[in-house]
XYZ file of N, CA, C and O in Angstrom:
700
model
N -13.938 62.693 -19.437
C -13.878 61.292 -18.824
C -15.134 61.215 -18.121
O -15.718 61.975 -17.343
N -15.770 59.944 -18.196
C -17.032 59.678 -17.481
C -16.658 58.987 -16.099
O -15.504 58.708 -15.890
N -17.640 58.690 -15.288
C -17.320 58.198 -13.845
C -16.613 56.994 -13.864
O -15.617 56.724 -13.166
N -17.051 55.829 -14.717
C -16.519 54.675 -14.642
C -14.872 54.723 -15.129
O -14.100 54.078 -14.480
N -14.628 55.685 -16.022
C -13.136 55.937 -16.457
C -12.270 56.457 -15.297
O -11.256 56.037 -15.062
N -12.986 57.358 -14.449
C -12.168 57.959 -13.505
C -12.095 56.898 -12.277
O -10.894 56.796 -11.744
N -13.065 56.112 -12.097
C -12.959 54.950 -11.030
C -11.781 54.080 -11.407
O -11.022 53.604 -10.653
N -11.755 53.713 -12.796
C -10.655 52.701 -13.258
C -9.326 53.540 -13.142
O -8.370 52.655 -12.951
N -9.188 54.759 -13.480
C -7.876 55.494 -13.459
C -7.261 55.814 -12.111
O -6.026 55.783 -11.892
N -8.211 55.807 -11.080
C -7.568 56.304 -9.685
C -6.664 55.189 -9.119
O -6.843 54.118 -9.165
N -5.616 55.863 -8.551
C -4.612 54.975 -7.934
C -4.028 55.654 -6.504
O -4.367 56.887 -6.501
N -3.605 54.867 -5.766
C -3.037 55.541 -4.625
C -1.636 55.995 -4.970
O -0.649 55.311 -5.292
N -1.396 57.349 -4.892
C -0.197 57.968 -5.194
C 0.660 58.329 -3.928
O 0.123 58.913 -2.948
N 1.925 57.937 -3.918
C 2.761 58.112 -2.781
C 3.926 58.880 -3.123
O 4.760 59.164 -2.218
N 4.267 59.331 -4.271
C 5.337 60.140 -4.732
C 4.705 61.207 -5.587
O 4.228 61.030 -6.676
N 4.962 62.420 -5.079
C 4.399 63.718 -5.837
C 5.553 64.564 -6.351
O 6.709 64.606 -5.694
N 5.127 65.324 -7.387
C 6.177 66.446 -7.910
C 6.003 67.390 -6.906
O 5.187 67.625 -5.953
N 6.797 68.506 -7.182
C 6.992 69.825 -6.368
C 5.702 70.741 -6.783
O 5.720 71.734 -6.168
N 5.087 70.546 -7.886
C 4.165 71.500 -8.524
C 3.101 71.715 -7.344
O 2.478 70.860 -6.792
N 2.876 73.029 -7.195
C 1.854 73.397 -6.255
C 0.371 73.134 -6.728
O 0.084 73.432 -7.948
N -0.476 72.744 -5.808
C -1.945 72.534 -6.185
C -2.617 73.919 -5.879
O -2.500 74.338 -4.777
N -3.291 74.433 -6.848
C -3.880 75.730 -6.700
C -5.074 75.768 -5.732
O -5.791 74.765 -5.535
N -5.243 76.791 -5.168
C -6.459 77.045 -4.475
C -7.713 76.740 -5.117
O -8.696 76.220 -4.560
N -7.712 77.038 -6.343
C -9.007 76.789 -7.264
C -9.201 75.441 -7.374
O -10.440 74.858 -7.223
N -8.140 74.444 -7.509
C -8.355 73.102 -7.567
C -8.763 72.497 -6.274
O -9.515 71.710 -6.311
N -8.280 72.952 -5.259
C -8.607 72.591 -3.825
C -10.011 72.894 -3.548
O -10.781 72.018 -2.964
N -10.544 73.927 -4.053
C -11.863 74.326 -4.046
C -12.741 73.511 -4.699
O -14.002 73.033 -4.272
N -12.291 73.018 -5.817
C -13.121 72.053 -6.635
C -13.158 70.576 -5.915
O -14.317 70.040 -5.842
N -12.091 70.276 -5.205
C -12.207 69.043 -4.342
C -13.249 69.183 -3.243
O -13.945 68.282 -3.016
N -13.272 70.236 -2.443
C -14.159 70.425 -1.386
C -15.567 70.500 -1.963
O -16.354 69.983 -1.306
N -15.727 71.275 -3.129
C -17.104 71.355 -3.696
C -17.717 70.007 -4.020
O -18.857 69.620 -3.817
N -16.894 69.048 -4.516
C -17.275 67.486 -4.850
C -17.565 67.005 -3.598
O -18.468 66.198 -3.526
N -16.645 67.212 -2.641
C -16.874 66.418 -1.170
C -18.215 66.766 -0.674
O -19.108 66.043 -0.008
N -18.437 68.073 -0.660
C -19.837 68.642 -0.031
C -20.996 68.143 -0.615
O -22.111 68.104 0.029
N -20.924 67.583 -1.922
C -22.214 67.254 -2.601
C -22.503 65.764 -2.257
O -23.611 65.287 -2.759
N -21.842 65.223 -1.434
C -22.124 63.683 -1.017
C -23.374 63.639 -0.385
O -23.870 64.650 0.286
N -23.972 62.458 -0.475
C -25.206 62.210 0.283
C -24.833 61.766 1.821
O -23.793 61.143 1.887
N -25.681 61.881 2.710
C -25.379 61.494 3.985
C -26.816 61.068 4.770
O -27.761 61.629 4.467
N -26.661 60.225 5.652
C -27.836 59.813 6.520
C -28.416 61.081 7.140
O -27.751 61.835 7.679
N -29.662 61.235 7.084
C -30.516 62.466 7.530
C -29.803 63.673 6.931
O -30.158 64.636 7.642
N -29.260 63.457 5.893
C -28.594 64.871 5.274
C -27.858 65.713 6.343
O -27.745 66.835 6.411
N -27.272 64.819 7.311
C -26.501 65.461 8.391
C -25.152 65.949 7.919
O -24.755 67.018 8.656
N -24.490 65.658 6.978
C -23.321 66.240 6.310
C -22.199 66.420 7.478
O -21.836 67.445 7.688
N -21.906 65.392 8.129
C -20.876 65.422 9.256
C -19.573 65.772 9.098
O -18.796 66.072 9.814
N -19.249 65.931 7.747
C -17.812 65.928 7.289
C -17.226 67.316 7.542
O -17.989 68.402 7.297
N -15.997 67.458 7.969
C -15.265 68.725 8.118
C -13.905 68.371 7.502
O -13.217 67.262 7.789
N -13.238 69.409 6.760
C -11.983 69.151 6.192
C -10.994 70.347 6.576
O -11.484 71.399 6.466
N -9.890 69.851 6.894
C -8.747 70.990 7.100
C -7.675 70.716 6.006
O -7.193 69.491 6.131
N -7.446 71.696 5.296
C -6.357 71.628 4.234
C -5.072 72.090 4.689
O -4.989 73.326 5.127
N -4.108 71.216 4.674
C -2.811 71.573 5.148
C -1.643 71.790 3.920
O -1.655 70.768 3.011
N -1.419 72.873 3.591
C -0.408 73.225 2.660
C 0.833 73.871 3.004
O 1.850 73.796 2.325
N 0.867 74.489 4.143
C 2.003 75.173 4.753
C 3.099 74.371 5.264
O 2.736 73.381 6.021
N 4.354 74.714 5.028
C 5.392 73.998 5.505
C 5.395 73.928 6.987
O 5.717 72.833 7.649
N 5.204 74.907 7.747
C 5.229 74.844 9.327
C 4.242 73.841 9.753
O 4.522 73.227 10.826
N 3.002 73.790 9.234
C 1.984 72.811 9.611
C 2.539 71.293 9.290
O 2.381 70.399 10.160
N 3.058 71.251 8.205
C 3.556 69.870 7.864
C 4.875 69.484 8.804
O 4.955 68.302 9.070
N 5.640 70.399 9.082
C 6.780 70.232 10.083
C 6.284 69.907 11.358
O 6.889 69.173 12.096
N 5.069 70.634 11.855
C 4.513 70.339 13.156
C 4.022 68.808 13.102
O 4.321 68.026 14.142
N 3.398 68.205 12.021
C 3.109 66.924 11.963
C 4.315 66.052 11.983
O 4.232 64.890 12.794
N 5.283 66.310 11.370
C 6.593 65.410 11.413
C 7.288 65.488 12.667
O 7.720 64.378 13.208
N 7.386 66.707 13.366
C 7.965 66.724 14.650
C 7.281 65.823 15.690
O 7.665 65.246 16.665
N 5.981 65.835 15.600
C 5.135 64.989 16.529
C 4.872 63.534 16.052
O 4.145 62.875 16.583
N 5.616 63.270 14.914
C 5.508 61.855 14.390
C 4.197 61.302 14.217
O 3.771 60.308 14.686
N 3.185 62.105 13.633
C 1.895 61.873 13.485
C 1.743 60.609 12.453
O 0.815 59.842 12.641
N 2.437 60.562 11.426
C 2.368 59.524 10.477
C 3.531 58.584 10.434
O 4.701 58.839 10.664
N 3.307 57.186 10.267
C 4.348 56.245 10.205
C 4.976 56.183 9.053
O 6.072 55.767 8.809
N 4.234 56.791 7.708
C 4.842 56.645 6.398
C 5.402 57.994 6.193
O 4.629 58.954 6.127
N 6.602 57.969 5.873
C 7.191 59.503 5.557
C 6.726 60.121 4.331
O 6.825 61.299 4.363
N 6.157 59.438 3.316
C 5.871 60.079 2.177
C 4.706 61.199 2.421
O 4.681 62.212 1.644
N 3.984 60.869 3.513
C 2.826 61.959 3.833
C 3.413 63.361 4.065
O 2.824 64.305 3.531
N 4.434 63.535 4.652
C 5.142 64.718 5.029
C 5.509 65.536 3.788
O 5.651 66.710 3.812
N 5.811 64.878 2.698
C 6.228 65.366 1.443
C 4.899 65.721 0.443
O 5.348 66.238 -0.497
N 3.980 65.357 0.694
C 2.813 65.687 0.020
C 2.584 67.206 -0.235
O 2.609 67.803 0.889
N 2.226 67.664 -1.368
C 2.004 69.065 -1.458
C 0.649 69.491 -0.536
O 0.749 70.552 0.012
N -0.107 68.660 -0.414
C -1.452 68.891 0.353
C -1.752 67.609 1.223
O -1.516 66.565 0.714
N -2.098 67.992 2.477
C -2.546 66.874 3.433
C -3.971 67.458 3.749
O -4.087 68.519 4.294
N -4.929 66.640 3.455
C -6.357 66.962 3.958
C -6.784 66.180 5.049
O -6.897 64.949 5.070
N -6.935 66.874 6.265
C -7.461 66.062 7.476
C -8.916 65.816 7.197
O -9.775 66.786 6.878
N -9.429 64.643 7.205
C -10.783 64.283 7.162
C -11.405 64.003 8.496
O -11.111 62.982 9.153
N -12.245 64.863 8.887
C -13.018 64.765 10.209
C -14.489 64.578 9.964
O -15.050 64.904 8.950
N -15.020 63.953 11.094
C -16.500 63.808 10.975
C -17.034 64.103 12.404
O -16.421 63.660 13.359
N -18.077 64.610 12.433
C -18.822 64.952 13.764
C -20.055 64.144 14.119
O -21.060 64.395 13.400
N -19.817 63.060 14.920
C -21.030 62.291 15.185
C -22.150 62.992 15.855
O -23.187 62.430 15.973
N -21.863 64.151 16.313
C -22.990 64.784 17.120
C -24.059 65.557 16.214
O -24.986 65.921 16.720
N -23.778 65.496 14.911
C -24.694 66.204 14.066
C -26.012 65.290 13.740
O -26.987 65.924 13.092
N -26.088 64.061 14.190
C -27.180 63.274 13.750
C -28.440 63.639 14.800
O -28.201 63.526 15.959
N -29.559 63.593 14.169
C -30.693 63.934 14.921
C -31.067 62.791 15.891
O -31.377 61.615 15.446
N -30.956 63.038 17.166
C -31.260 61.947 18.268
C -32.552 61.438 18.275
O -33.026 60.267 18.363
N -33.677 62.309 17.816
C -35.065 61.873 17.764
C -35.338 60.996 16.734
O -36.294 60.185 16.774
N -34.484 60.946 15.662
C -34.695 59.788 14.604
C -33.880 58.530 14.858
O -33.904 57.574 14.164
N -33.104 58.428 15.918
C -32.216 57.337 16.252
C -33.063 56.229 16.661
O -33.981 56.264 17.626
N -32.893 54.985 16.093
C -33.621 53.770 16.603
C -32.473 52.674 16.839
O -31.947 52.250 15.964
N -32.287 52.249 18.023
C -31.190 51.365 18.533
C -31.459 49.954 17.929
O -30.364 49.234 17.666
N -32.669 49.650 17.333
C -32.796 48.309 16.775
C -32.363 48.530 15.326
O -32.378 47.282 14.753
N -32.180 49.564 14.635
C -32.030 49.562 13.348
C -30.719 50.388 12.899
O -30.033 50.181 12.020
N -30.307 51.448 13.815
C -29.320 52.214 13.462
C -27.887 51.778 14.027
O -27.974 51.325 15.050
N -26.831 52.272 13.347
C -25.479 51.937 13.888
C -25.382 53.160 14.807
O -26.048 54.172 14.869
N -24.013 53.113 15.469
C -23.770 54.252 16.383
C -23.618 55.463 15.555
O -23.262 55.304 14.361
N -23.687 56.534 16.200
C -23.481 57.860 15.451
C -22.090 57.931 14.881
O -21.697 58.579 13.885
N -21.056 57.355 15.667
C -19.703 57.415 15.380
C -19.541 56.526 14.082
O -18.852 57.036 13.050
N -20.206 55.330 13.919
C -20.229 54.582 12.772
C -20.767 55.322 11.617
O -20.151 55.318 10.458
N -21.819 55.929 11.824
C -22.505 56.692 10.834
C -21.667 57.840 10.250
O -21.618 58.229 9.095
N -20.916 58.575 11.149
C -20.218 59.744 11.019
C -19.051 59.325 9.920
O -18.743 59.891 8.931
N -18.315 58.066 10.220
C -17.358 57.729 9.486
C -17.802 57.207 7.962
O -17.176 57.528 6.946
N -18.978 56.466 7.976
C -19.600 56.134 6.801
C -19.764 57.183 5.902
O -19.502 57.238 4.831
N -20.539 58.223 6.371
C -20.894 59.392 5.577
C -19.645 60.251 5.196
O -19.594 60.670 4.005
N -18.611 60.464 6.118
C -17.325 60.981 5.640
C -16.789 60.246 4.466
O -16.081 60.797 3.557
N -16.702 59.018 4.499
C -16.089 58.130 3.356
C -16.810 58.402 2.068
O -16.014 58.282 1.201
N -18.133 58.594 2.064
C -18.962 58.855 0.842
C -18.389 60.140 0.381
O -18.023 60.283 -0.815
N -18.240 61.124 1.227
C -17.770 62.442 0.779
C -16.342 62.528 0.358
O -15.991 63.063 -0.620
N -15.523 61.714 1.041
C -14.106 61.589 0.672
C -13.862 60.878 -0.733
O -13.040 61.192 -1.399
N -14.743 60.029 -0.821
C -14.688 59.241 -2.235
C -15.013 60.346 -3.489
O -14.230 60.293 -4.415
N -15.893 61.174 -3.230
C -16.212 62.220 -4.179
C -15.043 63.040 -4.389
O -14.632 63.406 -5.487
N -14.307 63.298 -3.300
C -13.133 64.236 -3.367
C -12.104 63.678 -4.098
O -11.437 64.220 -5.008
N -11.679 62.263 -3.937
C -10.510 61.686 -4.524
C -10.993 61.401 -6.088
O -10.082 61.414 -6.809
N -12.243 61.046 -6.346
C -12.551 60.863 -7.707
C -12.412 62.187 -8.553
O -12.080 62.186 -9.646
N -12.996 63.346 -8.022
C -12.835 64.551 -8.647
C -11.188 64.900 -8.825
O -11.013 65.478 -9.851
N -10.483 64.619 -7.775
C -9.105 64.911 -7.891
C -8.538 64.109 -9.212
O -7.667 64.601 -9.970
N -8.939 62.926 -9.145
C -8.489 62.163 -10.445
C -8.907 62.653 -11.630
O -8.019 62.823 -12.600
N -10.155 63.113 -11.862
C -10.568 63.843 -12.866
C -9.750 64.924 -13.218
O -9.534 65.368 -14.413
N -9.378 65.612 -12.311
C -8.581 66.992 -12.546
C -7.138 66.718 -12.617
O -6.339 67.662 -12.829
N -6.663 65.352 -12.789
C -5.285 65.144 -12.999
C -4.360 65.131 -11.805
O -3.211 65.100 -11.871
N -5.006 65.043 -10.696
C -4.318 65.062 -9.416
C -4.262 63.480 -8.848
O -5.031 62.763 -9.061
N -3.259 63.421 -8.185
C -3.055 62.120 -7.425
C -3.381 62.294 -5.881
O -3.283 63.223 -5.273
N -3.917 61.104 -5.379
C -4.323 61.119 -3.956
C -3.890 59.778 -3.157
O -3.836 58.755 -3.898
N -3.954 59.751 -1.984
C -3.809 58.609 -1.314
C -4.605 58.653 0.072
O -4.368 59.769 0.890
N -5.381 57.715 0.506
C -5.926 57.723 1.855
C -4.837 57.173 2.820
O -4.123 56.226 2.492
N -4.688 57.804 3.906
C -3.585 57.378 4.852
C -4.377 57.311 6.244
O -4.915 58.271 6.765
N -4.576 56.108 6.797
C -5.162 55.865 8.078
C -4.087 55.520 9.150
O -4.423 55.582 10.252
N -2.959 55.340 8.786
C -1.900 54.781 9.604
C -1.236 56.041 10.244
O -0.221 56.658 9.780
N -1.950 56.633 11.452
C -1.448 57.845 11.994
C -1.858 57.725 13.530
O -2.834 57.094 13.900
N -1.379 58.759 14.119
C -1.792 58.887 15.622
C -2.925 59.861 15.656
O -2.801 61.106 15.541
N -4.233 59.324 15.797
C -5.424 60.077 15.654
C -5.653 61.035 16.795
O -6.186 62.027 16.677
N -5.286 60.579 17.931
C -5.306 61.510 19.261
C -4.450 62.819 19.046
O -4.890 63.927 19.312
N -3.127 62.460 18.669
C -2.203 63.604 18.590
C -2.629 64.623 17.554
O -2.556 65.780 17.813
N -3.074 64.161 16.451
C -3.495 65.131 15.340
C -4.664 65.941 15.759
O -4.637 67.164 15.357
N -5.588 65.469 16.429
C -6.732 66.332 16.853
C -6.131 67.360 17.784
O -6.708 68.500 17.826
N -5.342 67.103 18.704
C -4.706 67.990 19.542
C -3.916 69.018 19.045
O -4.197 70.240 19.432
N -3.158 68.610 17.962
C -2.177 69.661 17.249
C -3.117 70.650 16.613
O -2.619 71.747 16.486
N -4.283 70.185 16.136
C -4.946 71.342 15.273
C -6.250 71.695 16.141
O -7.152 72.465 15.573
N -6.182 71.611 17.544
C -7.273 71.963 18.261
C -8.699 71.627 17.644
O -9.641 72.309 17.759
N -8.853 70.330 17.339
C -10.192 69.948 16.729
C -11.101 69.739 17.985
O -10.535 69.024 19.023
N -12.317 69.827 17.892
C -13.242 69.368 19.012
C -13.095 67.894 19.305
O -12.949 66.971 18.494
N -13.141 67.592 20.739
C -12.976 66.208 21.148
C -13.971 65.185 20.394
O -13.647 64.038 20.301
N -15.151 65.637 20.247
C -16.197 64.829 19.606
C -15.787 64.370 18.202
O -16.391 63.440 17.616
N -15.096 65.184 17.441
C -14.729 64.828 16.044
C -13.851 63.452 15.945
O -13.118 63.187 16.825
N -14.041 62.916 14.807
C -13.441 61.743 14.562
C -12.490 61.880 13.206
O -12.962 62.605 12.417
N -11.288 61.423 13.416
C -10.264 61.713 12.316
C -9.813 60.400 11.837
O -8.801 59.915 12.248
N -10.497 59.664 11.085
C -10.094 58.219 10.578
C -8.964 58.194 9.572
O -8.335 57.183 9.665
N -8.754 59.225 8.919
C -7.743 59.218 7.835
C -7.537 60.484 7.366
O -8.330 61.513 7.604
N -6.435 60.689 6.568
C -6.122 61.965 5.718
C -6.038 61.544 4.394
O -5.910 60.445 4.050
N -6.107 62.588 3.601
C -5.777 62.237 2.052
C -4.868 63.169 1.562
O -4.830 64.402 1.730
N -3.792 62.639 0.953
C -2.570 63.331 0.445
C -3.083 63.783 -1.032
O -3.863 62.893 -1.564
N -2.683 64.834 -1.363
C -3.086 65.291 -2.683
C -1.789 66.032 -3.386
O -1.097 66.784 -2.692
N -1.703 65.817 -4.826
C -0.626 66.412 -5.428
C -0.532 65.887 -6.959
O -1.453 65.058 -7.213
N 0.437 66.357 -7.676
C 0.609 65.794 -8.887
C 1.524 64.598 -8.806
O 2.654 64.585 -8.223
N 1.166 63.431 -9.380
C 1.792 62.129 -9.312
C 3.272 62.410 -10.161
O 3.260 62.812 -11.263
N 4.257 61.849 -9.309
C 5.606 61.804 -9.963
C 5.733 60.400 -10.707
O 6.267 60.294 -11.745
N 5.108 59.397 -10.052
C 5.068 58.009 -10.593
C 3.542 57.562 -10.607
O 2.809 57.712 -9.572
N 3.197 57.064 -11.725
C 1.821 56.490 -11.678
C 1.872 54.943 -11.524
O 2.384 54.283 -12.430
N 1.568 54.395 -10.472
C 1.603 52.911 -10.195
C 0.704 52.183 -11.237
O -0.335 52.657 -11.655
N 1.107 50.985 -11.455
C 0.209 50.121 -12.376
C -1.085 49.754 -11.708
O -1.154 49.783 -10.373
N -2.011 49.310 -12.425
C -3.281 48.814 -11.941
C -3.044 47.579 -11.060
O -2.393 46.644 -11.556
N -3.820 47.549 -9.955
C -3.751 46.274 -9.214
C -4.892 45.490 -9.566
O -5.902 45.810 -9.947
N -4.597 44.202 -9.509
C -5.557 43.186 -9.971
C -6.805 43.317 -8.888
O -6.580 43.288 -7.648
N -8.008 43.371 -9.454
C -9.187 43.343 -8.795
C -9.918 42.163 -8.755
O -9.890 41.378 -9.797
N -10.717 41.711 -7.650
C -11.448 40.612 -7.752
C -12.614 40.839 -8.783
O -13.050 41.771 -9.149
N -12.984 39.622 -9.369
C -14.054 39.575 -10.295
C -15.506 39.833 -9.470
O -15.580 39.550 -8.306
N -16.382 40.201 -10.215
C -17.806 40.448 -9.602
C -18.255 39.207 -8.957
O -18.722 39.272 -7.746
N -18.036 38.040 -9.498
C -18.522 36.780 -8.824
C -17.847 36.526 -7.545
O -18.414 35.810 -6.640
N -16.787 37.002 -7.273
C -15.971 36.822 -6.101
C -16.535 37.658 -5.044
O -16.300 37.445 -3.806
N -17.229 38.795 -5.343
C -17.662 39.693 -4.209
C -19.199 39.640 -3.991
O -19.729 40.304 -3.081
N -19.876 38.842 -4.830
C -21.413 38.826 -4.598
C -21.703 37.403 -3.598
O -21.213 36.404 -3.898
N -22.304 37.920 -2.563
C -22.904 36.755 -1.583
C -23.963 35.997 -2.169
O -24.973 36.850 -2.735
N -24.061 34.755 -2.093
C -25.186 33.984 -2.508
C -25.947 33.395 -1.381
O -25.452 33.220 -0.419
């Protein structure tokens, strides 16, 4: 499968089978994520992979997610980013965004690699940003400076949703 085929095939999956995702496949996802480019090659991303029921139950007990499907996913990947990794000596207030903005931007590049690789490997994923970001950091003792803008659920799709209509190229090009 080539890149454009993977991009076209990817869907947000919210219903998963009970089939376990192997450690080998999870490592493949992290390897794809780590290869992303980032500003100043800062590589601010950090990932916590949650597969254990006790950790999922902890999330559920603390009502971290508004959408219940998240708790049933075989894998929940916490997507974290560290704004402190950017070199301050290269920061220019007239040209640069805040380090927090840069950290989320670069994490998103990395996370896109992860979800596209998952699609290529036959796995389903879903970005989930509707969560209590403050609580999730406390539950897993993440450093205060970390940003956790979303998680990604991973598993084998039980249902493959149909393709959503996308805007035409002409609709997204500014003139």
